[in-house]
Coordinates of C-alpha atoms in Angstrom, one line a residue:
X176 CA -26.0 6.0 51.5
X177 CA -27.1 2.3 53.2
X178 CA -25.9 0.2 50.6
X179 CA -22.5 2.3 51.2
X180 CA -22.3 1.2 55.1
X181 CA -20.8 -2.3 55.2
X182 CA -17.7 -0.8 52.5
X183 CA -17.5 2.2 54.8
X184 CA -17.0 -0.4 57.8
X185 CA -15.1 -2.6 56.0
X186 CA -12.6 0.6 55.2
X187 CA -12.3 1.3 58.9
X188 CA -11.5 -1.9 60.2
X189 CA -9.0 -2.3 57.7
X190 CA -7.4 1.0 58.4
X191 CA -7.8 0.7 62.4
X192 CA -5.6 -2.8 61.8
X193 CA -3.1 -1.9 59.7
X194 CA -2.5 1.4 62.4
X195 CA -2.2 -0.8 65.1
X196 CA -0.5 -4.0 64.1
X197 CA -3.0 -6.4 65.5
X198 CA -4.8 -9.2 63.6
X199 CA -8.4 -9.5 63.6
X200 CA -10.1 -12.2 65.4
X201 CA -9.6 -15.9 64.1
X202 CA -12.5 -17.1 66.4
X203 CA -16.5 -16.3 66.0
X204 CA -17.4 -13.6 67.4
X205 CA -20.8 -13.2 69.9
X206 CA -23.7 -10.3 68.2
X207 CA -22.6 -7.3 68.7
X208 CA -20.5 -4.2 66.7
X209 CA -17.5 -6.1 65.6
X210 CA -15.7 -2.4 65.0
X211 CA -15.5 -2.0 68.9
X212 CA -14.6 -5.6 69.6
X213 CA -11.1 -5.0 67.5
X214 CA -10.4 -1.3 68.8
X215 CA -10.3 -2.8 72.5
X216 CA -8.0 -5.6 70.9
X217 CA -6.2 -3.1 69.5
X218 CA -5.8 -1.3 72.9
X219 CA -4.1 -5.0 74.1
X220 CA -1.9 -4.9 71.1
X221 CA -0.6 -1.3 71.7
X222 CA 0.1 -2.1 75.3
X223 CA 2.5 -4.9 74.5
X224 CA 6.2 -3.3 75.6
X225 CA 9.8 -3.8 73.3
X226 CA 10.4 -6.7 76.0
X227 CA 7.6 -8.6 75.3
X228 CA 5.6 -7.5 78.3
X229 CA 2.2 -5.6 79.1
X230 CA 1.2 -3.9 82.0
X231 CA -1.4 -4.4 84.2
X232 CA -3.2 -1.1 83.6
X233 CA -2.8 2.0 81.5
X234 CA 0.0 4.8 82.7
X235 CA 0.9 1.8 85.7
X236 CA 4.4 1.1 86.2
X237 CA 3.7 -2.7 87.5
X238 CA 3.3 -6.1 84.9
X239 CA 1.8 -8.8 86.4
X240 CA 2.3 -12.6 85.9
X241 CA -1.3 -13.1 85.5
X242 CA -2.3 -10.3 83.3
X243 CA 0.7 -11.5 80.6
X244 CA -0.9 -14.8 80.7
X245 CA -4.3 -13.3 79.9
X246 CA -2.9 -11.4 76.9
X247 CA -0.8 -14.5 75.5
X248 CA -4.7 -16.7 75.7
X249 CA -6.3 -13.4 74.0
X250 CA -3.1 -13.3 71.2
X251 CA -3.7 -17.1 71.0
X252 CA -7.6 -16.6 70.6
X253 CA -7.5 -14.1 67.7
X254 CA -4.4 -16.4 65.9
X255 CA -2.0 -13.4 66.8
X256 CA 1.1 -16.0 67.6
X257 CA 4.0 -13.8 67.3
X258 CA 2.4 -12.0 70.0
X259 CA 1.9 -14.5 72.3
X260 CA 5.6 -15.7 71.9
X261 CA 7.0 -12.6 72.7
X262 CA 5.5 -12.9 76.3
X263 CA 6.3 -17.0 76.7
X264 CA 10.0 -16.0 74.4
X265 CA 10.5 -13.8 77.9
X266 CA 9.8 -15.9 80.3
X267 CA 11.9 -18.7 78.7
X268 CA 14.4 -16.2 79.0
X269 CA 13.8 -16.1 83.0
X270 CA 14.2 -19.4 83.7
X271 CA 18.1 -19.8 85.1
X272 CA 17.9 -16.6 87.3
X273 CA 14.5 -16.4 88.8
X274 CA 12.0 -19.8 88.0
X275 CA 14.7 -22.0 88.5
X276 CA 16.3 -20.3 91.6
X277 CA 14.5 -21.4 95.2
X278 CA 11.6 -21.9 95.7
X279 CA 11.1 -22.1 92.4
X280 CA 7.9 -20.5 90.0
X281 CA 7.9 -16.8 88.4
X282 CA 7.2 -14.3 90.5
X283 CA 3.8 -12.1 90.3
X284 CA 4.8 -8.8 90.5
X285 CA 7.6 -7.1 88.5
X286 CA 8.5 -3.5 87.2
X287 CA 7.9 -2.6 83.3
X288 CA 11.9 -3.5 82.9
X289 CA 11.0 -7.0 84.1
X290 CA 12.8 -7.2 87.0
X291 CA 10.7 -9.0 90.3
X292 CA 9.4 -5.7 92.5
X293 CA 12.2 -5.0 94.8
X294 CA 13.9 -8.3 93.5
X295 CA 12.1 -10.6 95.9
X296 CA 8.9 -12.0 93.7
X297 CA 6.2 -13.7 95.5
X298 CA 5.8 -16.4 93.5
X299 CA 1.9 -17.8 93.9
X300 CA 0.7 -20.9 92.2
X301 CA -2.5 -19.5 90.5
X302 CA -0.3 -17.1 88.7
X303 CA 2.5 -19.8 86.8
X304 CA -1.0 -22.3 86.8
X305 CA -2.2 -19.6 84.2
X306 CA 0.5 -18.8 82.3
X307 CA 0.5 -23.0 82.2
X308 CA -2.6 -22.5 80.6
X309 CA -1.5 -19.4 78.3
X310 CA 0.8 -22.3 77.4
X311 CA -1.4 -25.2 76.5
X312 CA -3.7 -23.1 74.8
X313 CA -0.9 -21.7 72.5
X314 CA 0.5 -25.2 71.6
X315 CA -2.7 -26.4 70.9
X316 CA -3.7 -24.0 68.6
X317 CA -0.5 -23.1 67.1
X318 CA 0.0 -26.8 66.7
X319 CA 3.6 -26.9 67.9
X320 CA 5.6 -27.5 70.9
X321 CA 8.0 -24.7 71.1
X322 CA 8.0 -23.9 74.7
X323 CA 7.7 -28.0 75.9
X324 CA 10.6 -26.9 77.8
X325 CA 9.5 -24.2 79.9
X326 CA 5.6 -26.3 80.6
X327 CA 7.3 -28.9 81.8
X328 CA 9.0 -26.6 84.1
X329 CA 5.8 -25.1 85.3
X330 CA 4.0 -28.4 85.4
X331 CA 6.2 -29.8 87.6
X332 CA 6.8 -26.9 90.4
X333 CA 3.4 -27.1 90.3
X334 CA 3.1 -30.7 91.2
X335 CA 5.2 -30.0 93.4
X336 CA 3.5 -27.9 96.0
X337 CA 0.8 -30.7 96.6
X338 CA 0.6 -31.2 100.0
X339 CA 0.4 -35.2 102.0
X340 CA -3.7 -34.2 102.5
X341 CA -3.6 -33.6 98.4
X342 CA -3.7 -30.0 98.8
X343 CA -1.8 -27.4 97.3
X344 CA 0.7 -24.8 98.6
X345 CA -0.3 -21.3 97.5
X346 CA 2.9 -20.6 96.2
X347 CA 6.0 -18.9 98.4
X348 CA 6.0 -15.1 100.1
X349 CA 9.0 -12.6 99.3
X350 CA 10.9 -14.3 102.5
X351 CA 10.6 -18.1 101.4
X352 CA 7.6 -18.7 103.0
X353 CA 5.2 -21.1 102.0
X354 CA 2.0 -19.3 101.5
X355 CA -1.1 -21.3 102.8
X356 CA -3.7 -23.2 100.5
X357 CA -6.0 -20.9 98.4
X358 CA -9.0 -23.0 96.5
X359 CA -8.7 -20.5 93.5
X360 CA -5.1 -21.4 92.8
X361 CA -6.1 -25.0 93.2
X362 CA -8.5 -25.1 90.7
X363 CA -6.6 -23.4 88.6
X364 CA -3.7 -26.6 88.7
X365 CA -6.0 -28.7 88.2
X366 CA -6.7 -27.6 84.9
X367 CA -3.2 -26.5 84.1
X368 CA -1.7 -30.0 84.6
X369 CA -2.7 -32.1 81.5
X370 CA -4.8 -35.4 81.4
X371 CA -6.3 -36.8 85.1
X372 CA -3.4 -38.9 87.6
X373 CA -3.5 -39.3 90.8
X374 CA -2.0 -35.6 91.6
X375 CA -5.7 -35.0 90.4
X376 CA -7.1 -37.4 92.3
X377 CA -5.6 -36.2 95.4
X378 CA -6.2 -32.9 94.6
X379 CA -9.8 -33.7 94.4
X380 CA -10.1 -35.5 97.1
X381 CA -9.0 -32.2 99.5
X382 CA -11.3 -30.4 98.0
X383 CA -13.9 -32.6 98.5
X384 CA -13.1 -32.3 102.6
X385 CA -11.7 -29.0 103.1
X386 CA -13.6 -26.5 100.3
X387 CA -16.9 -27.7 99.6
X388 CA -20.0 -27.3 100.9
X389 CA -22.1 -30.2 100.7
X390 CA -25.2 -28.5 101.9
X391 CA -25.4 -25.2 99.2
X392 CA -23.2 -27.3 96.5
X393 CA -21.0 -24.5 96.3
X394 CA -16.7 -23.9 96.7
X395 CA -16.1 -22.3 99.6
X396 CA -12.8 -19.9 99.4
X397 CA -12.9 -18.7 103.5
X398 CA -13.3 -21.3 105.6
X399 CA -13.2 -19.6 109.0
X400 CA -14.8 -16.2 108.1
X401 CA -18.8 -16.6 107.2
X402 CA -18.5 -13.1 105.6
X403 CA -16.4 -14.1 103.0
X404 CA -17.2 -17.8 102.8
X405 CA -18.0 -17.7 98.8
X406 CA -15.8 -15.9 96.2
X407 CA -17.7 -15.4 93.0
X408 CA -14.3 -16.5 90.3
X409 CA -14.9 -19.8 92.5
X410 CA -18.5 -20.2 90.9
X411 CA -17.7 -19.2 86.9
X412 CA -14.1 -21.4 87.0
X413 CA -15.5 -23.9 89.6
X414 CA -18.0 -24.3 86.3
X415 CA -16.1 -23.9 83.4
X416 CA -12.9 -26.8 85.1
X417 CA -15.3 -29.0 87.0
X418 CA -17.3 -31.4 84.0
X419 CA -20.9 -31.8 85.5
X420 CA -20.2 -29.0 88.1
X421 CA -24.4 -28.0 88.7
X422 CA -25.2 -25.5 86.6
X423 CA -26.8 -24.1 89.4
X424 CA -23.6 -22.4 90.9
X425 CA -23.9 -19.8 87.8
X426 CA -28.0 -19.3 89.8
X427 CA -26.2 -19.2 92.6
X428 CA -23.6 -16.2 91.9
X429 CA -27.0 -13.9 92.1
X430 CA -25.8 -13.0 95.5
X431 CA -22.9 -11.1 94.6
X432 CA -24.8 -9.6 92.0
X433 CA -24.8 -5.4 92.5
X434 CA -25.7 -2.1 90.2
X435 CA -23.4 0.4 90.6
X436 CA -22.6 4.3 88.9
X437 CA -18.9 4.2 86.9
X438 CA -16.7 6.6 88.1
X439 CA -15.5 6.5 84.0
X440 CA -18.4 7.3 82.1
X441 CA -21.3 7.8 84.7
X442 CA -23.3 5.1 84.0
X443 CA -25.0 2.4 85.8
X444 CA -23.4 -1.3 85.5
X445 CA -25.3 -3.8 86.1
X446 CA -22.9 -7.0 87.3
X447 CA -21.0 -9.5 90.0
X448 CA -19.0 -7.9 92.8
X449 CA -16.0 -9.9 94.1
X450 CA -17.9 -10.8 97.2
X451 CA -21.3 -10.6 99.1
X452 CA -20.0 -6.8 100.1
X453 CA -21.9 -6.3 96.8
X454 CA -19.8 -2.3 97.0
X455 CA -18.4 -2.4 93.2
X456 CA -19.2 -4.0 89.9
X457 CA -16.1 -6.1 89.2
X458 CA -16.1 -6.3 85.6
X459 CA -13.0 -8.9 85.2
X460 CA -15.3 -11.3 87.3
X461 CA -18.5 -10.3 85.2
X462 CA -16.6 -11.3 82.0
X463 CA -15.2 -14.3 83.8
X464 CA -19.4 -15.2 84.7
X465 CA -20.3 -14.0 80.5
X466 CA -17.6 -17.1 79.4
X467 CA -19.6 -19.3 82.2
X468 CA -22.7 -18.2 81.1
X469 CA -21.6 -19.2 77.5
X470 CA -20.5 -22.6 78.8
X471 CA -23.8 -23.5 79.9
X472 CA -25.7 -22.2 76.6
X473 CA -27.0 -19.4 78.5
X474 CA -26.9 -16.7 76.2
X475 CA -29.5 -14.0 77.4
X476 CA -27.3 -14.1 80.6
X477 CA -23.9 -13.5 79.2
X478 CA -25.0 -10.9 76.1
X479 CA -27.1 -8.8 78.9
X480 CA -23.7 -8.7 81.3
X481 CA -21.6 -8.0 78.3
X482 CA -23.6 -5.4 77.0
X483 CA -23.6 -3.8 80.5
X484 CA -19.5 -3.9 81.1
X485 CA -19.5 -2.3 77.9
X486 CA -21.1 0.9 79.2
X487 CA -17.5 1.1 81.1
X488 CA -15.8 0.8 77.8
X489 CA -13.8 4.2 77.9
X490 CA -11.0 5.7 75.1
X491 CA -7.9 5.6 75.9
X492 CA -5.1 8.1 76.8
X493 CA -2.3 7.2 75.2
X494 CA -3.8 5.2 72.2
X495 CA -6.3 6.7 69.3
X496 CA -9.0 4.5 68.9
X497 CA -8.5 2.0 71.5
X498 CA -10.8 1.3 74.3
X499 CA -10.4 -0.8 77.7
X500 CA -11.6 -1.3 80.8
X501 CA -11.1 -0.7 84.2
X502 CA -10.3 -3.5 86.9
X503 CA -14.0 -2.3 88.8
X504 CA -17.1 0.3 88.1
X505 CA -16.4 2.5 91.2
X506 CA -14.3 2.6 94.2
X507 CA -14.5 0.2 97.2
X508 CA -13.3 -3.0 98.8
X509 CA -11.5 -6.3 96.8
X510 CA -12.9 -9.4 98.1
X511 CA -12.6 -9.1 101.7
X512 CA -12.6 -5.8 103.4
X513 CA -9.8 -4.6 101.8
X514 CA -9.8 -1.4 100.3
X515 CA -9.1 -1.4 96.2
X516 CA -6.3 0.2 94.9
X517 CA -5.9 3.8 93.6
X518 CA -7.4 3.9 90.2
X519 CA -8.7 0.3 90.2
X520 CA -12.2 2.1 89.0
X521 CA -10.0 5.3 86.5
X522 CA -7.3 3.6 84.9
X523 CA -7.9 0.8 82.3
X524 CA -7.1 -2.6 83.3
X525 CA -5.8 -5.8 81.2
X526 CA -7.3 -8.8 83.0
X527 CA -11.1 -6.7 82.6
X528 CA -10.3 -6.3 79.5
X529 CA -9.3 -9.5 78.5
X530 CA -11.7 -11.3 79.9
X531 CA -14.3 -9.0 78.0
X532 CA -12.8 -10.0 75.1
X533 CA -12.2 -13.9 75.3
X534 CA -16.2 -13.7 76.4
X535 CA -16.9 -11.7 73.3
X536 CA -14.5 -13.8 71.0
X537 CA -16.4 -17.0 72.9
X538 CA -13.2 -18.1 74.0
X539 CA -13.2 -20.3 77.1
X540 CA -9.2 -20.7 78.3
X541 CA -10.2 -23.2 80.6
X542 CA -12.0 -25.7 78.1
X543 CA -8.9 -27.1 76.9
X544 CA -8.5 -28.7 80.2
X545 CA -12.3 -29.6 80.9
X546 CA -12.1 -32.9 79.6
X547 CA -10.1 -35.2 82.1
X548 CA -12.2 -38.7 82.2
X549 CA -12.7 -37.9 85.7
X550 CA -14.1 -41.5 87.5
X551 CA -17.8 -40.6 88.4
X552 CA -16.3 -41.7 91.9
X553 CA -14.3 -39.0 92.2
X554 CA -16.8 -36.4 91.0
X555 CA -18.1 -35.2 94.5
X556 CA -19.9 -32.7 93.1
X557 CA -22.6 -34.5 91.6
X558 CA -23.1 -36.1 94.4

């Protein structure tokens, strides 16, 4: 009956693909049961909506910006094209009545129809900055240039926000209103916009004398509030954008570092938290710290935080033989003191799950932009 196994999962796999329409992964995969890999892919694939769209968690009403961004870079990492256009084909399709209409950018929020929540988007800069990405990614790989159109749309509102102290503009609220500078959308930009100019260079330089501390080497996301003066995506994508960034920072992410019981499946997860609150396991952010972790040629590090987010993994409701994962382990705060969400820790979520998979198909999304030829001079953090 052994020398019948690998035929038997070989028939599966086969069988669990054709069901869902989904291609199996173009890029190597990390150790590990291959068979569960594809049926959380196949989860991503079965979410994807007639318009092109997924939503941001399972039985939600709400698709985010970001989320749609993370599923085009996971279509794009396992080859799956066709899917990836369909989310870029509709937000071409958005560019005459909402990017293009003031202030500019998509906006974040909108209902499963595609239509901005209550038709007033907040339109924030890390948000088109990743679908930016999505895009560079795609054309890379895909080795075409069918939406130059649309990136240099996106490249240049973002270039556009940068403020006279090199800064950027967080994006704009629902009334207009500029929203103020947030170092996670900054970094993000920075990698989005393609080669190093002086928009980088400016962009550096504010970093250099707002965000960073020059005493624990680390980005600092709250200036005025010592509680939440360190955010732990600033630590995995501060390492995985910045070339030379101290591979310490990944040490350093130990104090957001928590155990906690999943409401999903009862078991203890053993992950990074959003902040130093340390209340929930935040398994987006963990998978964000497994790619870091990969980065740095850590291994142990990222298969023993995989291997933990993966006692979340939990079946879907709507979908046979599909798995996800939820946004956090349990209920609690987001980073701040902020209460999550209703069903942040119950219902499965696409940026977890897609970050679980990129670390598992050793896909870093930011590595296309790592590269810049940064002058030494302008690297303050090796310093």
């Amino acid at each position: 009956m052994k020398s019948l196994f690998p035929l038997v999962s070989v028939f599966l796999l086969m069988v669990l693909f054709l069901y869902s329409g989904c291609k199996k992964g173009t890029v190597s995969e990390a150790p590990g049961p291959s068979l569960k890999v594809d049926s959380v892919y196949s989860w991503v694939c079965n979410m994807q909506m007639e318009n092109g769209l997924l939503k941001t968690s399972e039985g939600g009403r709400l698709v985010s910006l970001y989320d749609n961004s993370l599923a085009a870079l996971v279509f794009t990492a396992y080859g799956d094209f066709s899917r990836a256009e369909k989310i870029f084909d509709f937000f071409e399709g958005k560019m005459e009545s909402e990017f293009l209409v003031h202030p500019g950018g998509f906006g974040q929020m909108r209902t499963s129809n595609g239509i901005p929540v209550e038709n007033r988007p907040k339109r924030w800069l890390g948000d088109n900055a990743w679908l930016l990405i999505a895009l560079n990614n795609y054309h890379h790989l895909a080795q075409n240039s069918r939406y130059k159109n649309l990136e240099t749309a996106l490249s240049n509102w973002i270039v556009s926000l940068q403020d006279t102290d090199g800064g950027l503009w967080g994006g704009f609220d629902e009334k207009g209103k500029q929203i103020s500078k947030i170092t996670e959308g900054n970094i993000d930009a920075f990698n989005a916009i393609t080669g190093y100019t002086d928009f980088h260079r400016k962009l550096l330089n504010h970093l250099k004398q707002v965000r960073w501390d020059t005493k624990d080497k680390l980005l600092i996301a709250w200036t005025d509030n010592p509680d939440y003066r360190y955010a732990l995506d600033l630590h995995s994508w501060g390492y995985c954008t910045f070339k030379g960034f101290p591979e310490s920072v990944l040490r350093k992410a130990s104090r957001f570092l928590t155990v906690q019981r999943a409401t999903l499946t009862n078991q203890f997860i053993h992950g990074y938290c959003f902040d130093e609150d340390c209340d929930v396991v935040w398994i987006e952010g963990t998978g964000q710290m497994a790619v870091a972790f990969i980065k740095a040629k850590k291994e142990k590090d990222a298969q023993a935080y995989l291997l933990s987010i993966e006692k979340n993994l939990s079946a879907s409701k709507l979908f046979s033989d599909t798995y996800g994962l939820p946004y956090t382990s349990n209920f609690g705060s987001s980073y701040g003191s902020d209460l999550l969400w209703e069903g942040a820790d119950t219902n499965l979520a696409m940026s977890s799950t897609v970050w679980y998979l990129l670390a598992r198909l050793r896909f870093d999304p930011l590595e296309l932009g790592y590269d810049k030829n940064i002058p030494d001079e302008d690297k303050f953090w090796t310093k």
